[in-house]
Amino acid sequence: MSEGDIKERVRKIVVEHLGVDEEKVVDNASFIDDLGADSLDTVELVMAFEEEFGIEIPDDAAETIQTFGDAVNFIKGAV
Amino acid sequence: MFDLSGKAALVTGASGGIGGDIARTLHRAGAKVGLSGTRRDPLNALAEELGDGAYPLPCDLSDDDAIKQLPKDAADAMGSMDILVNNAGITRDGLMMRMSDEDWDAVLDVNLTAVMKLTRASLRGMMKARWGRIVNISSIVGATGNPGQVNYAAAKAGMVGMSKSLAQEVATRGITVNCVAPGFIETAMTEKLTDQQREAMLEQIPAGRMGAPDEIAAAVLYLASPEAGYVTGATLHVNGGMAML
């Protein structure tokens, strides 16, 4: 899976879940500070990533996923 | 009022007296109902009685994999799962001095831990739908205590604390979490009482009678309804005035 593929699929989940414009979902966009997520949203996003990519994201790793770029990087290393 | 058309509800312990009436009442209000329990025959009989929109979903709540599977089976059968009624419960009474670890564990496992696991497995769909109703059937003894029921009372009180915490976690998602706490209700569980026990009990109930299962079901219907959307983290006591909490 290329980084581009991963980005596209992660972006789609974020856009759908948070109802934000696609252009706002950039590498350094923070889910909470820039994209309006609350703590429950971040849990839901992590679970959606797990489902989409068939991976497991442990809680301590999930805590480090603050931005769109963090998510893509983690998933890149996990798939 | 209290119209559940288009909603789907899963009721655990639907083979029992209270659970059966909860299922009947939700079904009458227009909901599809998934009937869960360990005994297949009463579930099938109830499904037959209710007809369209009733689905027997046998499940052993002491089996972790079965618990995980149950919300999926319910959603497959009904198209969604919007309402969860955690009604299944067991008793293993005995004074604490003589209570075995097994009797403690069995009651806590089924009456509290399984409720957490089933609720956790059910939340996903409700979160996505931005609508959900979780109604947990607690008990008066969770609030007042009862000699001989340290395990049961602990589990039922634990259920209230769990419900209040979860209610705060998911309130922004249109999901409410409430408890109904029955007092003494005419069921197989209370039929085991001796006449003497029964009389002593009635003396403590201002209403002077035991409750009926459909009086519990009516409370569940209210909390499951769209009209109760602003009620969350609450415990509705239905006990004939036996304890005014």
XYZ file of C-alpha atoms in Angstrom:
324
model
C 0.000 0.000 0.000
C 1.518 3.345 -1.002
C 1.603 6.344 1.287
C -0.728 8.078 -1.125
C -3.289 5.289 -0.802
C -3.092 5.380 2.949
C -3.481 9.156 3.007
C -6.487 9.030 0.781
C -8.261 6.392 2.853
C -7.441 8.090 6.146
C -8.577 11.448 4.776
C -11.878 9.941 3.663
C -12.536 8.575 7.154
C -11.658 11.898 8.790
C -13.821 13.907 6.393
C -16.753 11.564 6.840
C -16.470 11.322 10.573
C -15.759 14.928 11.483
C -17.681 16.526 8.646
C -14.793 18.823 7.684
C -13.653 20.038 4.258
C -11.101 17.848 2.565
C -8.651 20.753 2.126
C -8.466 21.179 5.889
C -7.170 17.645 6.395
C -3.464 18.407 5.951
C -0.452 16.693 7.522
C -0.126 18.963 10.530
C -3.863 19.366 11.120
C -4.627 18.427 14.725
C -7.820 16.432 15.076
C -8.790 18.256 18.249
C -7.386 21.787 17.732
C -7.912 22.201 13.986
C -10.622 19.755 12.991
C -13.010 20.152 15.928
C -12.809 16.614 17.289
C -13.572 15.854 20.927
C -12.029 13.014 22.916
C -14.751 10.602 21.891
C -14.194 11.479 18.225
C -10.520 10.586 18.526
C -11.456 7.186 19.952
C -13.927 6.649 17.150
C -11.337 7.684 14.538
C -8.775 5.251 15.913
C -11.357 2.462 15.847
C -12.289 3.383 12.292
C -8.609 3.258 11.254
C -8.259 -0.148 12.889
C -11.235 -1.422 10.970
C -10.247 0.106 7.637
C -6.674 -1.194 7.690
C -7.179 -4.376 9.721
C -4.621 -3.301 12.302
C -4.551 -2.884 16.043
C -3.664 0.497 17.528
C -2.796 0.098 21.216
C -3.921 2.825 23.616
C -0.439 4.235 24.207
C 0.080 4.533 20.459
C -3.357 6.040 19.994
C -2.413 8.802 22.416
C 0.452 9.865 20.158
C -1.824 10.202 17.143
C -2.708 13.878 17.374
C -2.625 14.968 13.747
C -3.595 13.627 10.362
C 0.106 13.144 9.606
C 0.592 11.185 12.856
C -2.198 8.844 11.841
C -0.800 8.266 8.362
C 2.693 7.641 9.734
C 1.479 5.161 12.316
C -0.634 3.257 9.838
C 2.216 3.215 7.296
C 4.365 1.457 9.882
C 1.635 -0.933 10.938
C 0.218 -2.300 7.687
C -46.097 9.432 22.483
C -43.516 6.705 23.057
C -43.683 5.502 19.472
C -40.781 3.185 18.632
C -41.643 2.579 14.980
C -38.480 2.127 12.969
C -36.386 1.338 16.033
C -34.806 -1.974 16.894
C -34.324 -3.158 20.447
C -32.306 -5.976 21.959
C -33.625 -7.328 25.249
C -31.512 -9.731 27.291
C -33.156 -12.155 29.656
C -36.205 -12.122 27.405
C -37.090 -15.658 28.476
C -37.833 -14.396 31.999
C -40.923 -12.745 33.408
C -39.795 -9.111 33.340
C -37.739 -9.454 30.150
C -40.628 -11.028 28.303
C -42.938 -8.172 29.212
C -40.297 -5.606 28.257
C -40.060 -7.230 24.826
C -43.854 -7.321 24.460
C -44.191 -3.672 25.419
C -41.430 -2.414 23.097
C -42.851 -4.533 20.282
C -46.331 -3.123 20.870
C -44.829 0.372 20.648
C -43.621 -0.461 17.148
C -40.047 -1.611 17.704
C -38.466 -4.670 16.247
C -37.232 -6.774 19.135
C -34.312 -9.149 19.442
C -35.025 -11.674 22.182
C -31.931 -12.867 23.950
C -31.650 -15.463 26.661
C -30.113 -18.823 27.374
C -33.257 -20.945 27.039
C -34.301 -21.359 23.427
C -37.821 -22.695 23.918
C -39.292 -19.689 25.735
C -37.545 -17.335 23.286
C -39.032 -19.148 20.307
C -42.446 -19.213 21.970
C -42.305 -15.467 22.637
C -41.133 -14.746 19.094
C -44.049 -16.770 17.787
C -46.472 -14.936 20.051
C -45.202 -11.536 18.884
C -45.061 -12.483 15.211
C -43.449 -10.083 12.731
C -40.493 -8.123 13.977
C -39.457 -10.473 16.774
C -36.220 -12.424 16.545
C -34.960 -15.084 18.950
C -31.236 -14.543 19.576
C -30.091 -17.149 22.104
C -26.896 -16.148 23.868
C -24.960 -17.316 26.893
C -23.755 -14.143 28.595
C -20.974 -16.005 30.373
C -19.328 -16.614 26.982
C -17.202 -13.626 25.863
C -17.258 -14.503 22.184
C -21.023 -14.938 22.270
C -21.387 -11.494 23.860
C -19.307 -9.896 21.114
C -21.353 -11.637 18.474
C -24.768 -10.765 19.900
C -24.989 -7.093 18.788
C -23.841 -8.147 15.306
C -26.483 -10.851 15.124
C -29.077 -8.393 16.383
C -28.137 -5.798 13.768
C -28.118 -8.456 11.042
C -31.573 -9.678 12.051
C -33.192 -6.288 12.610
C -31.199 -3.980 10.321
C -29.887 -1.920 13.239
C -29.781 -1.900 16.991
C -30.937 1.344 18.555
C -32.081 0.242 21.985
C -30.335 -2.125 24.383
C -32.121 -3.386 27.470
C -29.767 -5.190 29.830
C -32.268 -7.193 31.794
C -30.645 -10.608 32.195
C -29.635 -11.396 35.736
C -29.109 -14.247 38.130
C -29.121 -14.687 41.886
C -26.981 -16.883 44.119
C -28.176 -15.819 47.544
C -26.455 -16.561 50.812
C -25.117 -14.761 53.848
C -21.663 -13.352 53.299
C -20.139 -15.514 56.027
C -21.037 -18.509 53.910
C -20.764 -17.059 50.424
C -18.446 -18.942 48.108
C -16.152 -17.192 45.647
C -18.019 -19.028 42.899
C -21.367 -17.544 43.910
C -19.864 -14.071 44.107
C -18.108 -14.392 40.764
C -21.088 -15.890 38.948
C -23.383 -13.032 39.949
C -20.848 -10.297 39.264
C -19.930 -11.865 35.917
C -23.454 -12.087 34.565
C -25.091 -9.101 36.266
C -22.304 -6.558 35.874
C -19.351 -7.631 33.734
C -21.468 -9.070 30.946
C -23.537 -5.884 30.927
C -20.370 -3.849 30.416
C -19.168 -6.136 27.637
C -22.472 -6.252 25.806
C -22.956 -2.507 26.132
C -19.413 -1.856 24.876
C -20.034 -4.088 21.892
C -23.302 -2.283 21.170
C -22.067 1.298 21.394
C -20.401 1.444 18.001
C -23.626 1.339 16.022
C -25.347 3.835 18.310
C -22.382 6.221 18.083
C -22.507 6.094 14.314
C -26.264 6.591 14.284
C -25.993 9.445 16.793
C -28.954 7.928 18.588
C -29.225 5.218 21.174
C -30.984 4.121 24.305
C -29.432 1.895 26.925
C -31.698 0.804 29.741
C -30.188 -1.284 32.488
C -32.428 -3.211 34.836
C -30.958 -2.697 38.288
C -32.787 -3.434 41.526
C -34.034 -1.757 44.666
C -31.466 -3.803 46.593
C -28.661 -2.030 44.726
C -29.724 1.086 46.603
C -30.963 -0.334 49.915
C -28.978 -3.552 50.310
C -30.544 -6.838 51.333
C -29.250 -9.492 53.732
C -28.300 -12.593 51.798
C -27.644 -10.699 48.598
C -24.235 -9.061 48.960
C -23.288 -10.267 45.491
C -26.537 -9.295 43.796
C -26.727 -5.913 45.531
C -23.098 -5.142 44.682
C -23.657 -5.962 41.025
C -26.860 -3.927 40.826
C -25.290 -0.921 42.564
C -22.280 -1.266 40.277
C -24.599 -1.139 37.321
C -25.906 2.251 38.461
C -22.392 3.712 38.766
C -21.438 2.298 35.408
C -24.558 3.733 33.800
C -23.940 7.210 35.200
C -20.349 7.205 33.971
C -21.213 5.978 30.509
C -24.097 8.433 30.351
C -21.566 11.246 30.681
C -19.264 9.756 28.072
C -21.862 9.440 25.326
C -24.392 12.188 26.066
C -23.166 14.337 23.175
C -23.919 11.504 20.769
C -27.639 11.356 21.434
C -27.238 8.203 23.488
C -28.881 7.999 26.896
C -28.037 5.486 29.603
C -30.497 4.928 32.421
C -31.508 2.338 34.980
C -34.834 0.990 36.074
C -34.774 -0.366 39.609
C -37.645 -2.750 40.297
C -38.808 -3.507 43.806
C -40.601 -6.794 44.420
C -42.184 -7.969 41.202
C -44.295 -11.101 40.636
C -41.942 -13.406 38.734
C -40.461 -16.863 38.997
C -37.686 -15.288 41.051
C -40.103 -14.117 43.774
C -42.406 -17.174 43.583
C -39.775 -19.042 45.557
C -40.641 -17.024 48.685
C -42.533 -18.667 51.525
C -45.921 -17.236 52.587
C -44.287 -15.880 55.696
C -41.554 -14.134 53.709
C -44.138 -12.782 51.331
C -46.256 -11.349 54.123
C -43.296 -9.746 55.839
C -42.339 -8.177 52.547
C -45.767 -6.805 51.749
C -45.765 -5.026 55.104
C -42.854 -2.950 53.865
C -44.552 -1.893 50.642
C -46.830 1.136 50.975
C -48.742 0.071 47.865
C -49.562 -3.183 49.694
C -48.877 -5.422 46.721
C -46.114 -6.729 44.547
C -45.465 -5.084 41.213
C -46.321 -6.599 37.857
C -43.718 -7.187 35.146
C -45.567 -4.870 32.758
C -45.131 -2.038 35.264
C -41.386 -2.429 34.827
C -41.818 -2.660 31.068
C -43.685 0.661 31.034
C -40.738 2.371 32.721
C -38.374 0.848 30.169
C -40.599 2.004 27.319
C -40.458 5.569 28.575
C -36.668 5.577 28.904
C -36.299 3.954 25.471
C -38.559 6.472 23.790
C -37.534 9.556 21.806
C -39.423 11.634 24.411
C -36.904 10.653 27.115
C -33.965 12.117 25.204
C -33.155 14.590 27.978
C -33.156 11.944 30.702
C -29.781 10.314 31.185
C -27.843 8.835 34.086
C -31.091 8.460 35.973
C -32.473 5.555 37.950
C -36.222 5.153 37.832
C -37.414 3.302 40.934
C -40.529 1.208 40.439
C -41.231 -0.293 43.823
C -44.676 0.639 45.169
C -43.072 3.121 47.523
C -40.949 0.510 49.278
C -37.952 2.828 49.096
C -38.385 6.443 48.120
C -35.093 7.413 46.542
